[in-house]
Each structure stands twice: as structure tokens, then as C-alpha cells.
Tab-separated table of C-alpha atoms in Angstrom:
chain	number	residue	atom	x	y	z
C	407	MET	CA	0.000	0.000	0.000
C	408	THR	CA	1.218	3.427	-0.895
C	409	GLY	CA	1.822	5.761	2.015
C	410	SER	CA	0.029	9.078	2.512
C	411	LEU	CA	1.244	10.544	-0.778
C	412	ARG	CA	-2.223	10.845	-2.245
C	413	LYS	CA	-4.948	11.912	0.110
C	414	CYS	CA	-7.257	13.547	-2.382
C	415	TRP	CA	-8.771	13.286	-5.822
C	416	PRO	CA	-10.761	15.749	-7.925
C	417	ARG	CA	-14.217	16.390	-6.503
C	418	SER	CA	-15.550	16.868	-10.020
C	419	LEU	CA	-15.715	13.293	-11.245
C	420	ARG	CA	-16.783	12.111	-14.629
C	421	MET	CA	-19.376	9.340	-14.531
C	422	PRO	CA	-18.980	7.090	-17.572
C	423	ALA	CA	-20.230	4.030	-15.723
C	424	CYS	CA	-23.440	5.489	-14.289
C	425	THR	CA	-25.866	4.320	-16.920
C	426	ALA	CA	-24.608	0.762	-17.037
C	427	PHE	CA	-24.330	0.725	-13.279
C	428	PHE	CA	-27.990	1.534	-12.598
C	429	THR	CA	-29.205	-2.013	-13.088
C	430	PHE	CA	-26.142	-3.324	-11.287
C	431	MET	CA	-26.934	-1.326	-8.148
C	432	THR	CA	-30.427	-2.722	-8.004
C	433	THR	CA	-29.126	-6.284	-8.000
C	434	LEU	CA	-25.950	-5.946	-5.971
C	435	LEU	CA	-26.874	-7.442	-2.635
C	436	ALA	CA	-28.884	-10.474	-3.591
C	437	VAL	CA	-28.432	-11.448	-7.193
C	438	PRO	CA	-29.164	-15.118	-6.422
C	439	LEU	CA	-32.737	-14.149	-5.598
C	440	THR	CA	-33.367	-12.810	-9.099
C	441	SER	CA	-34.441	-16.077	-10.648
C	442	LEU	CA	-36.571	-16.923	-7.617
C	443	THR	CA	-38.325	-13.571	-7.842
C	444	ALA	CA	-38.814	-13.996	-11.556
C	445	ALA	CA	-40.336	-17.419	-11.047
C	446	ALA	CA	-42.714	-16.060	-8.414
C	447	GLU	CA	-43.935	-13.543	-10.975
C	448	GLY	CA	-44.458	-16.153	-13.675
C	449	ALA	CA	-41.240	-15.483	-15.563
C	450	LYS	CA	-38.546	-17.954	-16.443
C	451	PRO	CA	-35.295	-17.760	-14.513
C	452	GLY	CA	-33.076	-15.110	-16.080
C	453	GLU	CA	-36.060	-13.322	-17.684
C	454	GLY	CA	-37.225	-11.351	-14.671
C	455	GLY	CA	-35.921	-8.094	-16.063
C	456	VAL	CA	-35.162	-4.909	-14.183
C	457	VAL	CA	-38.374	-4.990	-12.121
C	458	SER	CA	-37.624	-8.365	-10.535
C	459	ARG	CA	-34.023	-7.345	-9.968
C	460	ARG	CA	-35.220	-4.300	-8.088
C	461	LEU	CA	-37.446	-6.533	-5.979
C	462	SER	CA	-34.414	-8.696	-5.260
C	463	ALA	CA	-32.560	-5.675	-3.998
C	464	VAL	CA	-35.417	-4.772	-1.690
C	465	LYS	CA	-35.622	-8.310	-0.323
C	466	ALA	CA	-31.858	-8.260	0.167
C	467	GLN	CA	-32.331	-6.142	3.256
C	468	SER	CA	-33.668	-9.176	5.161
C	469	SER	CA	-31.508	-11.683	7.017
C	470	ALA	CA	-32.933	-14.433	4.815
C	471	ALA	CA	-31.616	-12.647	1.728
C	472	ALA	CA	-28.217	-12.312	3.349
C	473	GLN	CA	-28.160	-16.067	3.937
C	474	ASP	CA	-29.062	-16.638	0.275
C	475	GLY	CA	-26.063	-14.509	-0.639
C	476	LEU	CA	-23.830	-16.644	1.561
C	477	ALA	CA	-25.140	-19.775	-0.096
C	478	ALA	CA	-24.271	-18.376	-3.513
C	479	SER	CA	-20.660	-17.799	-2.543
C	480	ALA	CA	-20.258	-20.869	-0.329
C	481	ALA	CA	-18.611	-23.097	-2.945
C	482	LEU	CA	-16.001	-20.497	-3.845
C	483	ARG	CA	-15.288	-19.579	-0.233
C	484	ALA	CA	-14.780	-23.232	0.611
C	485	ALA	CA	-12.427	-23.693	-2.340
C	486	VAL	CA	-10.315	-20.601	-1.596
C	487	THR	CA	-8.343	-21.960	1.348
C	488	SER	CA	-5.703	-20.219	3.412
C	489	ASP	CA	-3.381	-23.165	2.720
C	490	ASN	CA	-3.476	-22.470	-1.012
C	491	ILE	CA	-3.037	-18.728	-0.498
C	492	MET	CA	-0.067	-19.400	1.776
C	493	ARG	CA	1.414	-21.597	-0.943
C	494	HIS	CA	1.411	-18.587	-3.290
C	495	LEU	CA	2.904	-16.409	-0.555
C	496	ALA	CA	5.671	-18.959	0.014
C	497	ALA	CA	6.489	-18.763	-3.689
C	498	LEU	CA	6.649	-14.946	-3.527
C	499	GLN	CA	8.874	-15.152	-0.447
C	500	ALA	CA	11.229	-17.503	-2.282
C	501	ILE	CA	11.332	-15.109	-5.227
C	502	ALA	CA	12.273	-12.210	-2.932
C	503	ASP	CA	14.929	-14.336	-1.210
C	504	GLU	CA	16.491	-15.137	-4.578
C	505	ASN	CA	16.419	-11.516	-5.789
C	506	GLY	CA	17.959	-9.266	-3.189
C	507	GLY	CA	15.201	-9.507	-0.585
C	508	ASN	CA	12.462	-7.615	-2.430
C	509	ARG	CA	10.028	-7.687	-5.344
C	510	ALA	CA	9.957	-3.961	-6.125
C	511	ALA	CA	8.823	-2.727	-9.533
C	512	GLY	CA	11.756	-2.436	-11.882
C	513	THR	CA	13.631	-5.379	-10.335
C	514	ALA	CA	14.204	-9.011	-11.197
C	515	GLY	CA	12.140	-9.938	-8.143
C	516	HIS	CA	9.073	-8.260	-9.561
C	517	GLU	CA	9.578	-9.793	-12.989
C	518	ALA	CA	9.817	-13.244	-11.410
C	519	SER	CA	6.599	-12.507	-9.467
C	520	VAL	CA	4.885	-11.590	-12.743
C	521	ASP	CA	6.013	-14.850	-14.328
C	522	TYR	CA	4.789	-16.855	-11.337
C	523	VAL	CA	1.314	-15.313	-11.368
C	524	ALA	CA	1.020	-15.667	-15.134
C	525	GLY	CA	2.022	-19.319	-14.920
C	526	GLN	CA	-0.542	-20.049	-12.226
C	527	LEU	CA	-3.293	-18.382	-14.254
C	528	ARG	CA	-2.375	-20.265	-17.426
C	529	GLU	CA	-2.351	-23.518	-15.480
C	530	ALA	CA	-5.948	-22.729	-14.463
C	531	GLY	CA	-6.964	-22.238	-18.094
C	532	TYR	CA	-6.835	-18.449	-18.436
C	533	GLN	CA	-5.573	-16.524	-21.416
C	534	VAL	CA	-3.011	-14.147	-19.927
C	535	ARG	CA	-1.895	-10.869	-21.397
C	536	PHE	CA	0.685	-8.367	-20.245
C	537	GLU	CA	0.533	-4.592	-20.309
C	538	THR	CA	3.905	-2.905	-20.665
C	539	VAL	CA	4.299	0.046	-18.330
C	540	GLU	CA	7.210	2.452	-18.648
C	541	ILE	CA	8.606	3.228	-15.217
C	542	PRO	CA	11.215	5.903	-14.448
C	543	VAL	CA	14.028	4.522	-12.285
C	544	VAL	CA	16.938	6.255	-10.558
C	545	GLN	CA	19.966	4.005	-10.066
C	546	GLU	CA	23.015	4.625	-7.887
C	547	THR	CA	26.183	4.165	-9.948
C	548	GLN	CA	28.693	4.654	-7.125
C	549	PRO	CA	28.628	5.217	-3.348
C	550	PRO	CA	28.343	8.856	-2.296
C	551	GLN	CA	31.324	10.780	-0.925
C	552	LEU	CA	31.326	13.609	1.625
C	553	MET	CA	34.412	15.562	2.682
C	554	VAL	CA	35.125	18.740	4.614
C	555	ALA	CA	37.362	21.227	2.884
C	556	LYS	CA	40.772	21.478	4.542
C	557	GLU	CA	40.330	25.165	5.253
C	558	SER	CA	37.358	24.361	7.514
C	559	GLY	CA	39.566	22.566	10.044
C	560	LEU	CA	37.170	19.622	10.561
C	561	GLU	CA	37.530	15.913	9.945
C	562	LEU	CA	34.754	13.369	9.401
C	563	ARG	CA	35.327	9.937	10.979
C	564	ASP	CA	33.279	6.717	11.059
C	565	PHE	CA	30.176	8.303	9.565
C	566	GLN	CA	27.260	6.690	7.730
C	567	LEU	CA	26.243	8.119	4.371
C	568	ARG	CA	23.552	7.104	1.866
C	569	THR	CA	22.458	8.539	-1.464
C	570	LEU	CA	18.953	9.969	-1.095
C	571	PRO	CA	16.216	8.262	-3.109
C	572	TYR	CA	15.856	9.817	-6.570
C	573	SER	CA	18.959	11.994	-6.080
C	574	ALA	CA	20.443	13.755	-9.070
C	575	ALA	CA	24.085	13.120	-9.866
C	576	GLY	CA	26.643	15.811	-9.194
C	577	SER	CA	29.891	16.973	-7.643
C	578	VAL	CA	29.497	20.066	-5.493
C	579	LYS	CA	32.011	22.043	-3.423
C	580	ALA	CA	30.230	24.835	-1.596
C	581	PRO	CA	29.582	26.459	1.798
C	582	LEU	CA	27.301	24.511	4.142
C	583	ARG	CA	24.201	26.294	5.493
C	584	ILE	CA	21.760	25.205	8.231
C	585	ALA	CA	18.119	25.098	7.066
C	586	GLY	CA	16.218	23.613	10.039
C	587	HIS	CA	13.881	20.780	9.055
C	588	GLY	CA	13.583	22.145	5.527
C	589	CYS	CA	9.817	21.696	5.450
C	590	ASP	CA	8.983	25.381	4.889
C	591	LYS	CA	10.401	27.880	2.449
C	592	GLY	CA	11.274	30.114	5.377
C	593	ASP	CA	13.786	27.514	6.592
C	594	PHE	CA	15.962	28.495	3.638
C	595	ALA	CA	15.763	32.276	4.126
C	596	ARG	CA	19.480	32.536	4.963
C	597	LEU	CA	20.580	30.125	2.280
C	598	SER	CA	22.948	31.624	-0.299
C	599	SER	CA	22.553	30.476	-3.884
C	600	GLY	CA	24.838	27.587	-4.758
C	601	SER	CA	25.417	26.476	-1.159
C	602	ILE	CA	24.771	23.048	0.387
C	603	ALA	CA	21.724	22.922	2.676
C	604	LEU	CA	21.952	20.965	5.951
C	605	VAL	CA	18.490	19.862	7.129
C	606	GLN	CA	17.250	17.444	9.774
C	607	ARG	CA	15.010	14.457	9.047
C	608	GLY	CA	11.409	14.435	10.248
C	609	SER	CA	8.318	16.681	10.179
C	610	CYS	CA	7.801	16.195	6.422
C	611	SER	CA	8.941	13.999	3.560
C	612	VAL	CA	12.530	13.991	2.380
C	613	TRP	CA	11.226	14.703	-1.107
C	614	ARG	CA	9.679	17.953	0.155
C	615	LYS	CA	12.940	18.998	1.814
C	616	VAL	CA	14.880	18.437	-1.398
C	617	ARG	CA	12.291	20.289	-3.466
C	618	ASN	CA	12.371	23.276	-1.106
C	619	ALA	CA	16.176	23.321	-1.092
C	620	ALA	CA	16.313	23.288	-4.889
C	621	ALA	CA	13.708	26.057	-5.123
C	622	ALA	CA	15.785	28.185	-2.720
C	623	GLY	CA	18.835	27.865	-4.949
C	624	ALA	CA	20.801	25.180	-3.088
C	625	ALA	CA	23.298	23.218	-5.143
C	626	ALA	CA	22.875	20.117	-2.961
C	627	VAL	CA	21.258	18.964	0.283
C	628	ILE	CA	22.395	16.891	3.266
C	629	VAL	CA	19.623	15.372	5.402
C	630	TYR	CA	20.837	14.145	8.794
C	631	ASP	CA	18.989	11.764	11.097
C	632	GLN	CA	17.135	12.806	14.246
C	633	ARG	CA	18.282	9.728	16.178
C	634	SER	CA	21.414	7.657	16.458
C	635	ASP	CA	19.897	4.502	14.964
C	636	ARG	CA	21.934	2.708	12.354
C	637	MET	CA	20.862	3.376	8.794
C	638	PRO	CA	19.183	0.703	6.685
C	639	PRO	CA	21.183	-1.037	3.938
C	640	THR	CA	21.883	0.875	0.768
C	641	ILE	CA	19.145	0.622	-1.868
C	642	THR	CA	20.753	1.146	-5.253
C	643	GLN	CA	17.577	1.592	-7.303
C	644	ARG	CA	14.349	3.526	-6.781
C	645	VAL	CA	11.302	3.952	-8.982
C	646	GLY	CA	10.549	7.616	-9.562
C	647	GLU	CA	11.697	10.829	-11.195
C	648	MET	CA	15.146	12.220	-10.470
C	649	THR	CA	15.321	15.274	-8.219
C	650	ALA	CA	16.766	18.577	-9.409
C	651	ILE	CA	19.830	18.523	-7.117
C	652	PRO	CA	22.026	15.855	-5.509
C	653	GLY	CA	21.311	14.823	-1.941
C	654	VAL	CA	22.555	12.447	0.736
C	655	ARG	CA	21.421	11.092	4.094
C	656	LEU	CA	23.890	11.476	6.975
C	657	ASP	CA	23.935	9.875	10.422
C	658	HIS	CA	22.761	11.790	13.502
C	659	ALA	CA	26.100	12.239	15.246
C	660	THR	CA	27.933	13.598	12.206
C	661	GLY	CA	25.074	15.872	11.196
C	662	THR	CA	24.834	17.272	14.716
C	663	MET	CA	28.592	17.877	14.761
C	664	LEU	CA	28.402	19.801	11.480
C	665	ALA	CA	25.460	21.884	12.721
C	666	GLU	CA	27.372	22.811	15.884
C	667	ALA	CA	30.508	23.644	13.873
C	668	LEU	CA	28.499	25.969	11.647
C	669	ARG	CA	27.409	27.987	14.666
C	670	ARG	CA	31.087	28.716	15.380
C	671	SER	CA	32.503	29.323	11.916
C	672	PRO	CA	31.867	28.715	8.184
C	673	VAL	CA	32.227	25.181	6.837
C	674	THR	CA	32.823	24.203	3.221
C	675	MET	CA	31.905	20.714	2.009
C	676	GLN	CA	32.688	18.553	-0.989
C	677	LEU	CA	29.816	16.228	-1.990
C	678	ASN	CA	29.932	13.658	-4.801
C	679	VAL	CA	26.853	11.652	-5.860
C	680	GLY	CA	26.733	9.158	-8.706
C	681	THR	CA	23.310	8.245	-10.118
C	682	LYS	CA	21.583	7.844	-13.473
C	683	ALA	CA	17.970	7.984	-14.663
C	684	VAL	CA	16.683	5.147	-16.828
C	685	ILE	CA	13.307	3.957	-18.097
C	686	TYR	CA	12.368	0.424	-17.076
C	687	ARG	CA	9.609	-1.508	-18.790
C	688	SER	CA	7.536	-3.368	-16.239
C	689	ARG	CA	4.363	-5.420	-16.663
C	690	ASN	CA	0.800	-5.638	-15.438
C	691	VAL	CA	-0.731	-9.125	-15.566
C	692	ILE	CA	-4.309	-9.276	-16.897
C	693	ALA	CA	-6.613	-12.292	-17.206
C	694	GLU	CA	-10.365	-12.499	-17.833
C	695	THR	CA	-12.951	-15.211	-17.450
C	696	ALA	CA	-13.952	-16.791	-20.754
C	697	VAL	CA	-17.650	-16.357	-19.957
C	698	GLY	CA	-19.545	-13.290	-18.877
C	699	ASP	CA	-20.901	-10.222	-20.611
C	700	PRO	CA	-17.991	-8.192	-22.051
C	701	GLU	CA	-20.190	-5.110	-21.789
C	702	ALA	CA	-20.361	-5.558	-17.991
C	703	VAL	CA	-16.922	-6.075	-16.455
C	704	VAL	CA	-16.021	-6.441	-12.790
C	705	LEU	CA	-12.349	-5.522	-12.375
C	706	ILE	CA	-10.603	-7.254	-9.456
C	707	GLY	CA	-7.148	-5.857	-8.716
C	708	ALA	CA	-4.191	-6.106	-6.359
C	709	HIS	CA	-0.699	-4.735	-6.700
C	710	LEU	CA	2.093	-7.273	-7.095
C	711	ASP	CA	5.109	-5.103	-6.276
C	712	SER	CA	6.803	-4.615	-2.918
C	713	VAL	CA	8.791	-1.701	-1.547
C	714	PRO	CA	12.579	-1.950	-2.042
C	715	GLU	CA	13.054	-2.394	1.721
C	716	GLY	CA	11.518	-5.860	1.934
C	717	PRO	CA	9.746	-8.810	0.282
C	718	GLY	CA	6.244	-7.341	0.668
C	719	ILE	CA	4.495	-10.566	1.629
C	720	ASN	CA	1.647	-8.829	3.430
C	721	ASP	CA	1.964	-5.650	1.339
C	722	ASN	CA	0.822	-6.827	-1.034
C	723	GLY	CA	1.532	-10.476	-1.571
C	724	THR	CA	-1.600	-11.269	0.440
C	725	GLY	CA	-3.944	-9.287	-1.818
C	726	ALA	CA	-2.344	-10.663	-4.982
C	727	ALA	CA	-2.311	-14.251	-3.682
C	728	ALA	CA	-5.945	-14.019	-2.582
C	729	ILE	CA	-7.298	-12.882	-5.946
C	730	LEU	CA	-4.981	-15.317	-7.742
C	731	GLU	CA	-6.492	-18.178	-5.775
C	732	VAL	CA	-10.020	-16.833	-6.356
C	733	ALA	CA	-9.342	-16.790	-10.096
C	734	ARG	CA	-7.956	-20.341	-10.014
C	735	GLN	CA	-10.880	-21.727	-8.020
C	736	ILE	CA	-13.517	-20.008	-10.151
C	737	SER	CA	-12.072	-22.017	-13.029
C	738	SER	CA	-11.644	-25.206	-11.010
C	739	VAL	CA	-15.114	-25.200	-9.432
C	740	GLY	CA	-16.752	-24.263	-12.736
C	741	ILE	CA	-18.422	-21.059	-11.576
C	742	LYS	CA	-19.861	-18.909	-14.329
C	743	THR	CA	-20.825	-15.292	-13.865
C	744	THR	CA	-23.191	-13.098	-15.815
C	745	SER	CA	-20.572	-10.341	-15.849
C	746	LYS	CA	-17.055	-10.843	-17.141
C	747	LEU	CA	-14.416	-10.890	-14.403
C	748	ARG	CA	-11.096	-9.213	-15.105
C	749	PHE	CA	-8.239	-10.032	-12.733
C	750	ALA	CA	-5.407	-7.491	-12.685
C	751	PHE	CA	-2.051	-7.681	-10.917
C	752	TRP	CA	-0.600	-4.171	-10.961
C	753	THR	CA	2.987	-3.051	-11.095
C	754	ASP	CA	4.363	-0.004	-9.250
C	755	GLU	CA	1.628	0.728	-6.726
C	756	GLU	CA	4.244	1.546	-4.112
C	757	ASN	CA	5.491	4.655	-5.895
C	758	GLU	CA	3.112	6.357	-8.291
C	759	MET	CA	0.502	3.632	-8.971
C	760	LEU	CA	1.773	3.666	-12.545
C	761	GLY	CA	0.441	0.198	-13.334
C	762	SER	CA	-3.207	0.852	-12.514
C	763	HIS	CA	-2.995	4.384	-13.898
C	764	HIS	CA	-1.692	2.947	-17.168
C	765	HIS	CA	-4.600	0.513	-17.426
C	766	ALA	CA	-7.250	3.091	-16.573
C	767	ASP	CA	-5.787	5.760	-18.845
C	768	SER	CA	-5.399	3.343	-21.767
C	769	LEU	CA	-9.103	2.480	-21.830
C	770	SER	CA	-11.379	4.248	-24.260
C	771	PRO	CA	-14.502	6.000	-22.950
C	772	ASP	CA	-16.479	2.922	-23.998
C	773	GLY	CA	-13.970	0.676	-22.239
C	774	LEU	CA	-14.436	2.632	-19.025
C	775	LYS	CA	-18.204	2.425	-19.348
C	776	ARG	CA	-17.974	-1.352	-19.498
C	777	ILE	CA	-16.375	-1.495	-16.044
C	778	MET	CA	-19.273	-1.712	-13.616
C	779	ALA	CA	-17.093	-1.843	-10.526
C	780	VAL	CA	-13.484	-2.069	-9.354
C	781	LEU	CA	-12.513	-4.117	-6.308
C	782	ASN	CA	-9.109	-3.488	-4.746
C	783	PHE	CA	-7.442	-5.776	-2.201
C	784	ASP	CA	-4.329	-4.361	-0.536
C	785	MET	CA	-2.847	-5.980	2.620
C	786	LEU	CA	-5.125	-8.753	3.898
C	787	GLY	CA	-2.857	-10.463	6.430
C	788	SER	CA	-1.560	-7.782	8.808
C	789	ALA	CA	-0.138	-9.280	12.015
C	790	ASN	CA	-2.330	-7.160	14.328
C	791	TYR	CA	-5.133	-7.167	11.798
C	792	GLY	CA	-8.452	-5.423	11.537
C	793	ARG	CA	-11.299	-5.818	9.067
C	794	PHE	CA	-11.766	-2.700	6.993
C	795	VAL	CA	-14.029	-1.938	4.048
C	796	TYR	CA	-13.434	1.082	1.859
C	797	ASP	CA	-15.863	3.889	2.662
C	798	GLY	CA	-17.982	4.223	-0.465
C	799	ASN	CA	-20.609	6.597	0.931
C	800	GLY	CA	-18.246	9.149	2.469
C	801	SER	CA	-19.328	8.627	6.066
C	802	ALA	CA	-15.722	8.153	7.239
C	803	SER	CA	-14.312	11.140	5.368
C	804	GLU	CA	-15.378	14.184	3.417
C	805	LYS	CA	-15.303	12.392	0.078
C	806	ALA	CA	-17.618	9.669	-1.126
C	807	GLY	CA	-16.649	7.449	-4.006
C	808	PRO	CA	-18.275	7.660	-7.422
C	809	PRO	CA	-21.973	6.698	-7.325
C	810	GLY	CA	-22.253	2.956	-6.883
C	811	SER	CA	-19.317	2.806	-4.453
C	812	GLU	CA	-21.759	2.989	-1.545
C	813	TRP	CA	-23.433	-0.221	-2.741
C	814	ILE	CA	-20.121	-2.059	-2.770
C	815	GLU	CA	-19.444	-0.963	0.796
C	816	ARG	CA	-22.942	-2.057	1.794
C	817	MET	CA	-22.486	-5.450	0.147
C	818	PHE	CA	-19.348	-6.134	2.183
C	819	ARG	CA	-20.989	-4.890	5.376
C	820	THR	CA	-23.932	-7.212	4.749
C	821	TYR	CA	-21.542	-10.129	4.369
C	822	PHE	CA	-19.624	-9.450	7.575
C	823	ALA	CA	-22.867	-9.019	9.523
C	824	ALA	CA	-24.149	-12.327	8.153
C	825	VAL	CA	-21.031	-14.206	9.317
C	826	GLY	CA	-20.954	-12.432	12.684
C	827	LEU	CA	-17.775	-10.372	12.233
C	828	SER	CA	-17.348	-6.686	12.997
C	829	VAL	CA	-16.026	-4.328	10.329
C	830	ALA	CA	-14.931	-0.688	10.176
C	831	GLU	CA	-14.441	1.843	7.393
C	832	LYS	CA	-11.325	3.240	5.780
C	833	PRO	CA	-11.460	6.423	3.693
C	834	LEU	CA	-11.235	5.805	-0.021
C	835	GLU	CA	-8.462	8.372	-0.289
C	836	ASP	CA	-6.046	6.080	1.567
C	837	GLY	CA	-3.550	5.574	-1.229
C	838	SER	CA	-3.965	2.442	-3.341
C	839	ASP	CA	-4.825	1.427	-6.893
C	840	HIS	CA	-8.587	2.007	-6.688
C	841	LEU	CA	-7.818	5.756	-6.887
C	842	SER	CA	-6.743	5.312	-10.514
C	843	PHE	CA	-10.370	4.473	-11.324
C	844	VAL	CA	-11.993	6.967	-8.966
C	845	GLU	CA	-10.426	9.616	-11.189
C	846	HIS	CA	-12.517	8.235	-14.066
C	847	GLY	CA	-15.756	8.010	-12.092
C	848	VAL	CA	-15.834	4.207	-11.839
C	849	PRO	CA	-17.478	2.760	-8.690
C	850	VAL	CA	-14.861	1.261	-6.384
C	851	GLY	CA	-14.563	-0.725	-3.174
C	852	GLY	CA	-12.401	-3.244	-1.423
C	853	LEU	CA	-10.933	-4.623	1.769
C	854	LEU	CA	-7.785	-4.243	3.863
C	855	ALA	CA	-6.416	-5.402	7.214
C	856	GLY	CA	-4.566	-2.232	8.226
C	857	ASP	CA	-1.096	-0.823	7.648
C	858	GLY	CA	1.215	1.209	9.860
C	859	GLU	CA	-1.550	2.999	11.745
C	860	ILE	CA	-2.019	2.373	15.456
C	861	LYS	CA	-4.903	0.179	16.597
C	862	SER	CA	-7.072	1.980	19.141
C	863	ALA	CA	-8.593	0.409	22.235
C	864	LYS	CA	-11.997	0.565	20.565
C	865	GLU	CA	-10.660	-1.196	17.472
C	866	ALA	CA	-8.961	-3.846	19.620
C	867	GLY	CA	-12.376	-4.450	21.182
C	868	MET	CA	-13.834	-4.930	17.711
C	869	PHE	CA	-11.116	-7.059	16.142
C	870	GLY	CA	-9.003	-8.420	18.982
C	871	GLY	CA	-5.260	-7.961	18.940
C	872	SER	CA	-3.139	-5.334	20.670
C	873	ALA	CA	-4.280	-1.775	21.280
C	874	GLY	CA	-1.537	0.825	20.985
C	875	ALA	CA	0.383	-1.210	18.427
C	876	SER	CA	0.358	-0.786	14.661
C	877	TYR	CA	-1.801	-3.050	12.550
C	878	ASP	CA	1.277	-4.144	10.635
C	879	PRO	CA	4.504	-3.697	12.630
C	880	CYS	CA	6.467	-4.705	9.529
C	881	TYR	CA	4.767	-2.240	7.176
C	882	HIS	CA	7.294	-1.311	4.463
C	883	GLU	CA	10.075	-3.072	6.360
C	884	ALA	CA	12.393	-6.004	5.731
C	885	CYS	CA	10.406	-8.083	8.244
C	886	ASP	CA	7.309	-8.108	5.976
C	887	THR	CA	7.859	-11.820	5.428
C	888	LEU	CA	5.790	-14.991	5.290
C	889	ASP	CA	6.258	-15.487	9.032
C	890	ALA	CA	4.594	-12.125	9.775
C	891	VAL	CA	1.298	-12.941	8.027
C	892	ASN	CA	-1.745	-13.448	10.254
C	893	ARG	CA	-3.475	-16.481	8.749
C	894	THR	CA	-6.729	-15.930	10.630
C	895	GLY	CA	-7.123	-12.393	9.307
C	896	LEU	CA	-6.074	-13.488	5.826
C	897	ASP	CA	-8.654	-16.284	5.827
C	898	GLU	CA	-11.475	-13.988	6.984
C	899	LEU	CA	-10.729	-11.288	4.431
C	900	ALA	CA	-10.090	-13.717	1.572
C	901	ASP	CA	-13.506	-15.274	2.238
C	902	ALA	CA	-15.074	-11.807	2.130
C	903	ALA	CA	-13.243	-11.048	-1.107
C	904	ALA	CA	-14.499	-14.267	-2.698
C	905	HIS	CA	-18.044	-13.469	-1.609
C	906	GLY	CA	-17.869	-9.948	-3.009
C	907	ILE	CA	-16.530	-11.143	-6.347
C	908	ILE	CA	-19.368	-13.647	-6.679
C	909	MET	CA	-21.999	-11.078	-5.715
C	910	LEU	CA	-20.702	-8.495	-8.164
C	911	GLY	CA	-20.317	-11.098	-10.869
C	912	ASP	CA	-24.020	-12.129	-10.635
C	913	ALA	CA	-22.965	-15.737	-10.250
C	914	VAL	CA	-24.882	-18.737	-11.577
C	915	ARG	CA	-23.830	-22.382	-11.532
C	916	ASP	CA	-24.084	-25.034	-14.255
């Protein structure tokens, strides 16, 4: 799951899917009742038309209708086992282990993950296609160097230095200037053009500090740590655009020493950074059911990439493995849906959601109209898990999803109530791939188990687990491994995902 980089989307949303979605909304909660309603009115199953579908939606408010919905998804939920999902996660863990400890977009680990998923889908009988996505990557070509000019009378010893993510290349010799935290333009008021800015980590993103330093005329930036913790291992490649100026991360003790020295007398530094910008071609994996109306598509997505810091088994191996197993079991069990199901495994969610953006932006207006709904599953096995449904009606934030999103939320809530599990809402603007379709006015929804946020006492009462601890203590860390996955949470949310896919697909059996 992407961090808090995107917390908003345009309030003026186009609605290409509204017309096609009208009938869908009337049937969402209890499609299996349609044929029964039609028969009660003297029509043949499947010929009840819009009127009977509307009656089905009304009857879906009863507990009996909820139980009918559970019956419709029972075969798929039984087939989608946590053992099979864990088998996929074990394969993704092995891929990360063999490829530098991660599966980040633009790496061999991600490409191997793509090949694994594609192979599993083909084995289940799907026709698989790839979408090529061009991804900007910044690579480190040599370790950074930092020296104090002899005239400054200082010497750096036993210090830790890392190239900042997305840093430009460059060799700069210039006066060093203190610029506070670097989060506000005013922090750089005393910065002379062409100097090197010294800023402290924290209070805002490193990217913002570098941007502000460049805008103030700095030739380079040094960001030093707030604490004396050891730095993480060097990451030699990052997905993203190169910054305007070179930058490095420096350990706390050395940065503090330089800041104190500057208060006594001027200091001149020599900084050398070696990086290059390249374009990497990554892949989305797309597979559709052979049956189902191509004019009514349910898009089921999960991102397949990890962050560079770790293998990403919860984030988001769990979401990808869950929908992979759903796709396999739909084929194995022989489930047919009225709507076509499109399974998508996105690249590069962790940076700029380039994979899902590419798919959404490549569709024609008619192609967007055919998508009745998008389901997104991102992090389903958090160690200290919760059960969250995306807030389609806007009750948990100021922004509702495109019309139809509220019905998806309601469908998931109905399911959890029927199986006796509590559920809470998460704002749709929490960054993940569904936002790529919100921008086009497509109804969206989905599930998640929680990321780095702290679980409250109230939420611990709802879900169990530990209050005061994060939902996923290994969020975006090297410890996001197979051993950290909560199988109980994964099983509960995978069952809910399977149910939702069947409900949205208007499932019928041979």
C-alpha cells in the first residue's frame, strides 16, 4: 500500500459508468434471488428483467436474503483456502529471497513474481496478457562521498552516508548552510545560492525537503537523522523521477557535529553523488474469465510489487495471492458469472501507482463504461489485523466514491454481519490502486487489514489484537515476510473477497 502521498482526488468526477451501473446497483446485494423472484412472478429464470431485480434488492435487506447470498458464494469460499493462499505467498517469499530480498517494480524480483502469477493463471486455463508500463528509475552508480574542505579545520570519521532516493548526480564544493527541518520555504531564508543545505530528518517527507532546497537555490542537500539509529542497507535503485539537485542522508552524530561547527565558523563541504535515470519496462498481468458479458466487467485488482526495503508478503503479496487463488478456483469449481471478471495484478503501486494508472488511462470512454465496478485488495494479512471496508458513501471522510461505491461498501458490510464479524471503514483516499479508477468516475470498493496505523482500544475491542500497536509492525520493512502474516485475518478477508466477487459477478452455476 502506498503511504500518505495521495490523500485527495478531484471532486468533479466524470461518470462514464453510471448508466450501465444503474441495473447493477439494483441487483448488488442479492443477485441469487433474481431467478426466484422472476419465477414467483411467472417469468422464467433469467427473464425477470429490471423490475424483478429491483425486488431482489429490496428483499436483500432481510436476514434471509443475506443467507441466500452466503449460499451463492459458499462453494467459492470453501475452495479458496488459506493453505493455497499461503502456498502462493511462500512462492513470492522464495522469489524475494532469490532476488535481493524484495520484489519492487523495476527489479528481477518483480519480474519473477509476474512470471509466477502468469504461470498459475495459465495452469488454471486463463488466457493471460501483459501490459507494458514504462517506469522511471533512478539508479546509484557509485557510493556517495562527503568531505570537509581542509580550510574548515574539521575531519569526518566513522560516519554513515547514503544517497537519497531519486537523487540527481553531481559533484558540489560549496559552503554549508543550516536550514532547520527544511519543510517550509522560510527555513531556507538565509541560504545563499549555490550552497549546500543541511536539514534534519522528520516533520515532512525527504522529497519535500529536497524540493524546497532546490527552489531556494541550493546546489545540494544533506539530510541528517534525528536519532542515532543505524541506517538501513543501501538501496541502489528507486522507482521515480530524479530530483533537481544531488542529496545524501547522513547519520545523527555527524550531522549534529556539522550543525554545531556551523554555529562557530563557516564550513565548506565537498559532496559527490553518482546516479543515473533510466526507463524500465515493467508489466501488469491481466486475465479475464472466458464467460460473462464483455459489456459488464467487474475488475478485481491487487498490486504485485513490494517496496525496495523488503519482500512485501503482506503488502501486497496477500492481496495478490488471494485474488490469484479466487481466479484459479472459479475455473476449477466451474463457476460462471453473468458479468465478465477481469483479474489485474498491478505493477508499481508503491510509488506512483503507474500500473493501474496505465490501465485506466489506456481504456477508451467505452472501455471505461464497461467497467461496472473495481474491487481493490491491498494488505489482507496484517499481524495485528483489523477488518476494513473502503468507505464508499463518504461517512468516514469528506469524500464519497463515485456513485455505486456505496453499494459495494454495503455489500461487504452485509456479508460481515451475516457471518458475525465486525467491520470498520477506511477512507477511499487512503492511497492504493482504486484511486486510478476513482479519477474516471468508476465505482470502487475493497478490503484491507490495516497498515502502519495504530490500533485503538476501541478497534482492539472490535477485532481483537493489541491496542496501541500498529496493525502491521512490519509495514514497508524487511520483516514483511511470510512469518509475519496473520493467517486468521487473511482467511477472513479472503472469504469476504471471494463473496464480493461472486456477488458483483451475478454468479450462476451449471
